[in-house]
Amino acid sequence: MSNDNLVKNKTNPKCVPTGIPGFDELCGGGLPRNRTYLVSGTSGAGKTIFGLQYIYNGITKYEENGIFIAMEERPEQIRENVKQFRWDLKGLEEEGKLAIVDACSTKIGLPLYEKYIDDRPFDMRSMVDQIMAIQDNIDAKRAVVDGTTSIGFHFQDPSKIRIELLKLSTTLEIIGLTSLMTCEIIDDVMASRFGVEAFVTEGTILMSYKRRDAVRVRSTEILKMRGTNHSQRIHPYEITTKGIVVHPNEEVYSA
Ligand SMILES: Nc1ncnc2c1ncn2[C@@H]1O[C@H](COP(=O)(O)OP(=O)(O)O)[C@@H](O)[C@H]1O
Ligand SMILES: [Mg+2]
């Protein structure tokens, strides 16, 4: 990779740019560092792509290594799906800049081929231990847990879910990671699935994919982001051949 691609964020070390076109200007240049944020949206909204783009840009533009914990898709599918954006995840893994944890295959009874696996019945302690071990190996600055919905279904009781997610988000913060946790919602009346996820994170980004007349419209909104004077508006975004592009100055089309 040429150094020209690196845009070091020297001016504000407290800020972690996602590098997603149009998004960072909605929150003063990026996410406040060493915090955990929730990315909520219905199925197909683009949460996984958002998370991967954040990690990919971190490595390729900002020299920040990343950890991606795949709870709902196999790493092989993930690597394949993003080839259309020309993101070579395998190459970054081989360079020791990216770790993808397969926290999916064993849960559905598939054999494991990955370097990093979470192969026990779900246990937050072991997941946290594994993240810390990877952190020792690759000195990551960014992490994505995709998604918390599986964790929630495992614990069922909302107070238990809240404690377990708090353990996870706090650990990520303590070991120096700025993280996203994705959350699949059924509709965007409620920004989280179990009603507790937003309490354990410092910010909530809502991604909406709604039908308006004969078309579906994608729009994003920052519902909360502590420590920033973030946009209060709803902004359209697209998924393009280069990934997600947010349009910060356009209104969402409404019929
Ligand atoms: N090249 C592309 N152009 C337009 N839309 C795309 C493209 N690639 C993926 N998508 C959209 O992204 C969606 C999947 O995004 P994903 O991040 O997996 O959603 P989520 O994780 O929120 O369920 C697909 O359903 C499709 O609508
Ligand atoms: Mg997803």
CSV table of C-alpha atoms and ligand atoms in Angstrom, one decimal:
chain,number,residue,atom,x,y,z
A,1,MET,CA,0.0,0.0,0.0
A,2,SER,CA,1.3,3.4,-0.8
A,3,ASN,CA,1.7,6.0,1.9
A,4,ASP,CA,-0.4,8.4,-0.2
A,5,ASN,CA,-3.5,6.5,1.0
A,6,LEU,CA,-2.7,7.2,4.6
A,7,VAL,CA,-4.5,10.2,6.0
A,8,LYS,CA,-3.1,10.4,9.5
A,9,ASN,CA,-5.5,12.1,11.8
A,10,LYS,CA,-2.9,14.1,13.6
A,11,THR,CA,-5.0,17.1,14.3
A,12,ASN,CA,-7.4,15.4,16.7
A,13,PRO,CA,-6.1,12.2,18.3
A,14,LYS,CA,-9.2,11.9,20.3
A,15,CYS,CA,-11.3,11.4,17.2
A,16,VAL,CA,-11.6,8.2,15.2
A,17,PRO,CA,-12.7,8.9,11.6
A,18,THR,CA,-14.8,6.1,10.1
A,19,GLY,CA,-13.6,7.3,6.6
A,20,ILE,CA,-17.1,6.5,5.4
A,21,PRO,CA,-17.8,9.3,2.9
A,22,GLY,CA,-20.1,11.9,4.3
A,23,PHE,CA,-20.5,10.3,7.8
A,24,ASP,CA,-17.7,11.8,9.8
A,25,GLU,CA,-18.9,15.4,9.3
A,26,LEU,CA,-22.2,14.4,11.0
A,27,CYS,CA,-20.3,14.0,14.3
A,28,GLY,CA,-17.5,16.6,14.3
A,29,GLY,CA,-15.0,14.5,12.3
A,30,GLY,CA,-15.4,11.0,13.8
A,31,LEU,CA,-16.2,8.9,16.8
A,32,PRO,CA,-14.8,10.0,20.2
A,33,ARG,CA,-11.9,7.6,20.9
A,34,ASN,CA,-12.0,4.6,23.2
A,35,ARG,CA,-15.8,4.3,23.3
A,36,THR,CA,-18.3,1.8,22.1
A,37,TYR,CA,-21.1,2.7,19.7
A,38,LEU,CA,-24.3,0.9,18.6
A,39,VAL,CA,-25.2,0.6,14.9
A,40,SER,CA,-28.8,-0.3,14.8
A,41,GLY,CA,-30.9,-1.1,11.7
A,42,THR,CA,-33.3,-3.6,10.2
A,43,SER,CA,-31.9,-6.6,8.2
A,44,GLY,CA,-30.3,-5.5,4.9
A,45,ALA,CA,-29.8,-1.9,6.1
A,46,GLY,CA,-26.1,-2.2,5.7
A,47,LYS,CA,-24.8,-2.6,9.3
A,48,THR,CA,-22.3,-5.3,8.5
A,49,ILE,CA,-21.0,-3.2,5.5
A,50,PHE,CA,-20.8,-0.1,7.8
A,51,GLY,CA,-18.7,-2.1,10.3
A,52,LEU,CA,-16.4,-3.6,7.8
A,53,GLN,CA,-15.9,-0.3,6.0
A,54,TYR,CA,-14.9,1.3,9.4
A,55,ILE,CA,-12.4,-1.5,10.0
A,56,TYR,CA,-11.1,-1.5,6.4
A,57,ASN,CA,-10.6,2.3,6.3
A,58,GLY,CA,-9.0,2.2,9.7
A,59,ILE,CA,-6.3,-0.1,8.4
A,60,THR,CA,-5.8,1.3,5.0
A,61,LYS,CA,-6.3,5.0,5.6
A,62,TYR,CA,-5.4,5.6,9.3
A,63,GLU,CA,-2.9,2.9,10.2
A,64,GLU,CA,-5.2,1.5,12.9
A,65,ASN,CA,-5.5,-2.3,13.0
A,66,GLY,CA,-8.9,-3.9,13.5
A,67,ILE,CA,-10.8,-6.9,15.0
A,68,PHE,CA,-14.0,-8.1,13.5
A,69,ILE,CA,-16.1,-10.5,15.5
A,70,ALA,CA,-18.5,-12.3,13.2
A,71,MET,CA,-21.5,-13.6,15.1
A,72,GLU,CA,-24.0,-14.0,12.3
A,73,GLU,CA,-22.0,-14.7,9.1
A,74,ARG,CA,-19.1,-17.0,8.4
A,75,PRO,CA,-15.8,-15.1,7.8
A,76,GLU,CA,-15.5,-16.8,4.4
A,77,GLN,CA,-18.9,-15.2,3.4
A,78,ILE,CA,-17.8,-11.9,4.7
A,79,ARG,CA,-14.5,-11.9,2.7
A,80,GLU,CA,-16.4,-12.9,-0.4
A,81,ASN,CA,-19.2,-10.3,0.0
A,82,VAL,CA,-16.8,-7.4,0.2
A,83,LYS,CA,-14.7,-8.3,-2.8
A,84,GLN,CA,-17.3,-6.3,-4.8
A,85,PHE,CA,-16.0,-3.2,-3.0
A,86,ARG,CA,-12.4,-4.3,-3.8
A,87,TRP,CA,-11.6,-4.7,-0.1
A,88,ASP,CA,-9.0,-7.5,0.2
A,89,LEU,CA,-9.6,-8.7,3.8
A,90,LYS,CA,-7.5,-11.8,3.4
A,91,GLY,CA,-4.5,-9.7,2.5
A,92,LEU,CA,-4.9,-7.6,5.6
A,93,GLU,CA,-5.3,-10.7,7.7
A,94,GLU,CA,-2.1,-12.1,6.3
A,95,GLU,CA,-0.3,-8.8,7.1
A,96,GLY,CA,-1.4,-9.2,10.7
A,97,LYS,CA,-3.5,-6.0,10.6
A,98,LEU,CA,-6.9,-7.6,10.7
A,99,ALA,CA,-8.4,-10.4,12.8
A,100,ILE,CA,-11.7,-11.9,12.0
A,101,VAL,CA,-13.1,-14.1,14.7
A,102,ASP,CA,-15.5,-16.8,13.7
A,103,ALA,CA,-18.1,-16.7,16.4
A,104,CYS,CA,-20.7,-18.2,14.0
A,105,SER,CA,-19.8,-21.6,12.6
A,106,THR,CA,-19.9,-23.8,15.7
A,107,LYS,CA,-23.2,-22.3,16.8
A,108,ILE,CA,-24.8,-23.7,13.7
A,109,GLY,CA,-22.8,-27.0,13.8
A,110,LEU,CA,-20.3,-26.3,11.0
A,111,PRO,CA,-16.6,-27.3,11.1
A,112,LEU,CA,-14.1,-24.6,11.8
A,113,TYR,CA,-11.3,-23.6,9.5
A,114,GLU,CA,-10.4,-20.2,10.9
A,115,LYS,CA,-7.4,-19.0,12.8
A,116,TYR,CA,-9.5,-17.2,15.4
A,117,ILE,CA,-12.5,-19.1,16.6
A,118,ASP,CA,-15.0,-18.9,19.4
A,119,ASP,CA,-15.8,-22.5,19.7
A,120,ARG,CA,-17.6,-22.9,23.0
A,121,PRO,CA,-21.2,-22.5,23.7
A,122,PHE,CA,-21.4,-18.7,24.0
A,123,ASP,CA,-19.6,-17.4,27.0
A,124,MET,CA,-18.8,-13.7,27.5
A,125,ARG,CA,-15.8,-14.4,29.6
A,126,SER,CA,-14.1,-16.5,26.9
A,127,MET,CA,-15.1,-14.0,24.2
A,128,VAL,CA,-13.5,-11.2,26.2
A,129,ASP,CA,-10.4,-13.3,26.9
A,130,GLN,CA,-10.0,-14.0,23.2
A,131,ILE,CA,-10.4,-10.4,22.2
A,132,MET,CA,-7.7,-9.5,24.7
A,133,ALA,CA,-5.4,-12.2,23.3
A,134,ILE,CA,-5.9,-10.9,19.8
A,135,GLN,CA,-5.2,-7.4,21.0
A,136,ASP,CA,-1.9,-8.5,22.4
A,137,ASN,CA,-1.1,-10.0,18.9
A,138,ILE,CA,-2.1,-7.2,16.6
A,139,ASP,CA,-2.4,-4.1,18.7
A,140,ALA,CA,-5.8,-3.1,17.2
A,141,LYS,CA,-7.4,0.3,17.7
A,142,ARG,CA,-10.8,-0.6,16.3
A,143,ALA,CA,-13.3,-3.4,16.8
A,144,VAL,CA,-16.7,-4.5,15.5
A,145,VAL,CA,-19.0,-6.9,17.2
A,146,ASP,CA,-21.4,-8.0,14.5
A,147,GLY,CA,-24.0,-8.5,16.1
A,148,THR,CA,-25.3,-8.2,19.6
A,149,THR,CA,-28.7,-9.7,18.7
A,150,SER,CA,-27.2,-13.3,18.9
A,151,ILE,CA,-25.7,-12.5,22.3
A,152,GLY,CA,-29.1,-11.1,23.4
A,153,PHE,CA,-31.0,-14.3,22.4
A,154,HIS,CA,-28.5,-16.3,24.3
A,155,PHE,CA,-29.1,-14.6,27.6
A,156,GLN,CA,-32.8,-13.7,27.1
A,157,ASP,CA,-33.3,-11.9,30.4
A,158,PRO,CA,-32.8,-8.1,29.6
A,159,SER,CA,-31.0,-7.4,32.8
A,160,LYS,CA,-28.5,-10.2,32.1
A,161,ILE,CA,-28.1,-9.0,28.5
A,162,ARG,CA,-27.4,-5.5,29.8
A,163,ILE,CA,-24.7,-6.7,32.2
A,164,GLU,CA,-23.1,-8.9,29.6
A,165,LEU,CA,-23.0,-6.2,26.9
A,166,LEU,CA,-21.7,-3.8,29.5
A,167,LYS,CA,-18.9,-6.2,30.3
A,168,LEU,CA,-18.0,-6.4,26.6
A,169,SER,CA,-18.2,-2.7,25.8
A,170,THR,CA,-16.2,-1.8,28.9
A,171,THR,CA,-13.5,-4.3,28.2
A,172,LEU,CA,-13.2,-3.0,24.6
A,173,GLU,CA,-12.8,0.5,25.9
A,174,ILE,CA,-10.3,-0.4,28.6
A,175,ILE,CA,-8.0,-2.2,26.2
A,176,GLY,CA,-7.9,0.9,24.0
A,177,LEU,CA,-10.5,0.0,21.3
A,178,THR,CA,-13.0,2.3,19.6
A,179,SER,CA,-15.8,-0.1,18.7
A,180,LEU,CA,-19.1,-0.6,17.0
A,181,MET,CA,-21.6,-3.2,18.0
A,182,THR,CA,-24.3,-3.9,15.5
A,183,CYS,CA,-27.9,-4.5,16.5
A,184,GLU,CA,-30.6,-5.9,14.3
A,185,ILE,CA,-34.0,-4.4,14.9
A,186,ILE,CA,-37.4,-5.3,13.6
A,187,ASP,CA,-38.5,-1.8,12.8
A,188,ASP,CA,-36.9,1.5,13.8
A,189,VAL,CA,-39.6,2.5,16.3
A,190,MET,CA,-37.2,1.1,18.9
A,191,ALA,CA,-33.5,1.6,18.3
A,192,SER,CA,-32.5,-1.7,19.9
A,193,ARG,CA,-33.8,-5.3,20.0
A,194,PHE,CA,-33.8,-5.9,23.7
A,195,GLY,CA,-34.3,-2.3,24.9
A,196,VAL,CA,-31.0,-2.3,26.8
A,197,GLU,CA,-28.2,-2.1,24.1
A,198,ALA,CA,-28.2,1.7,23.9
A,199,PHE,CA,-27.6,1.9,27.7
A,200,VAL,CA,-24.2,0.2,27.4
A,201,THR,CA,-22.9,2.3,24.5
A,202,GLU,CA,-21.8,5.9,24.2
A,203,GLY,CA,-23.7,6.5,21.0
A,204,THR,CA,-26.3,5.1,18.7
A,205,ILE,CA,-26.3,5.3,14.9
A,206,LEU,CA,-29.6,4.3,13.3
A,207,MET,CA,-29.6,2.9,9.8
A,208,SER,CA,-33.0,2.8,8.2
A,209,TYR,CA,-34.2,1.1,5.1
A,210,LYS,CA,-37.8,2.1,4.6
A,211,ARG,CA,-40.4,1.7,1.9
A,212,ARG,CA,-41.7,5.0,0.6
A,213,ASP,CA,-44.3,4.4,-2.1
A,214,ALA,CA,-42.7,2.2,-4.7
A,215,VAL,CA,-39.1,2.5,-3.6
A,216,ARG,CA,-37.0,1.8,-0.5
A,217,VAL,CA,-35.0,4.7,0.9
A,218,ARG,CA,-31.9,4.4,3.0
A,219,SER,CA,-31.4,7.0,5.7
A,220,THR,CA,-29.2,7.4,8.7
A,221,GLU,CA,-29.4,9.3,11.9
A,222,ILE,CA,-27.2,9.8,14.9
A,223,LEU,CA,-29.5,9.3,17.9
A,224,LYS,CA,-26.9,9.9,20.5
A,225,MET,CA,-23.2,10.5,20.6
A,226,ARG,CA,-21.8,11.7,23.9
A,227,GLY,CA,-19.2,14.3,23.7
A,228,THR,CA,-20.0,15.5,20.2
A,229,ASN,CA,-22.2,18.2,18.7
A,230,HIS,CA,-23.7,15.7,16.3
A,231,SER,CA,-26.2,16.2,13.5
A,232,GLN,CA,-29.8,16.1,14.6
A,233,ARG,CA,-31.0,15.5,11.1
A,234,ILE,CA,-31.8,12.4,9.1
A,235,HIS,CA,-29.4,11.9,6.1
A,236,PRO,CA,-29.8,9.7,3.1
A,237,TYR,CA,-27.1,7.1,2.3
A,238,GLU,CA,-26.4,4.7,-0.5
A,239,ILE,CA,-24.6,1.4,-0.8
A,240,THR,CA,-22.4,1.8,-3.9
A,241,THR,CA,-19.6,-0.2,-5.5
A,242,LYS,CA,-17.3,1.5,-3.1
A,243,GLY,CA,-19.4,0.8,0.0
A,244,ILE,CA,-21.5,3.2,2.0
A,245,VAL,CA,-21.8,6.8,1.0
A,246,VAL,CA,-23.7,9.2,3.2
A,247,HIS,CA,-25.1,12.5,1.8
A,248,PRO,CA,-24.8,14.9,4.6
A,249,ASN,CA,-26.4,17.9,2.9
A,250,GLU,CA,-29.3,16.2,1.2
A,251,GLU,CA,-32.8,15.8,2.5
A,252,VAL,CA,-34.4,12.4,2.7
A,253,TYR,CA,-36.9,12.1,-0.1
A,254,SER,CA,-40.4,12.0,1.2
A,255,ALA,CA,-43.5,11.6,-0.9
B,1,LIG,N1,-23.0,-3.2,-4.6
B,1,LIG,C1,-24.1,-2.9,-3.9
B,1,LIG,N2,-25.0,-2.0,-4.4
B,1,LIG,C2,-26.1,-1.7,-3.8
B,1,LIG,N3,-26.5,-2.3,-2.7
B,1,LIG,C3,-25.7,-3.3,-2.2
B,1,LIG,C4,-24.5,-3.6,-2.8
B,1,LIG,N4,-23.9,-4.6,-2.0
B,1,LIG,C5,-24.8,-4.8,-1.0
B,1,LIG,N5,-25.8,-4.1,-1.1
B,1,LIG,C6,-27.0,-4.0,-0.1
B,1,LIG,O1,-26.5,-4.3,1.2
B,1,LIG,C7,-27.3,-5.2,1.8
B,1,LIG,C8,-26.6,-6.0,2.8
B,1,LIG,O2,-25.9,-5.2,3.7
B,1,LIG,P1,-25.5,-5.7,5.2
B,1,LIG,O3,-24.5,-4.8,5.7
B,1,LIG,O4,-25.2,-7.2,5.1
B,1,LIG,O5,-26.9,-5.5,6.0
B,1,LIG,P2,-27.2,-5.8,7.5
B,1,LIG,O6,-25.9,-6.3,8.1
B,1,LIG,O7,-27.8,-4.5,8.0
B,1,LIG,O8,-28.3,-6.9,7.5
B,1,LIG,C9,-27.9,-6.0,0.7
B,1,LIG,O9,-29.2,-6.5,1.1
B,1,LIG,C10,-28.0,-5.0,-0.4
B,1,LIG,O10,-29.3,-4.3,-0.3
B,2,MG,MG,-25.4,-8.0,9.1
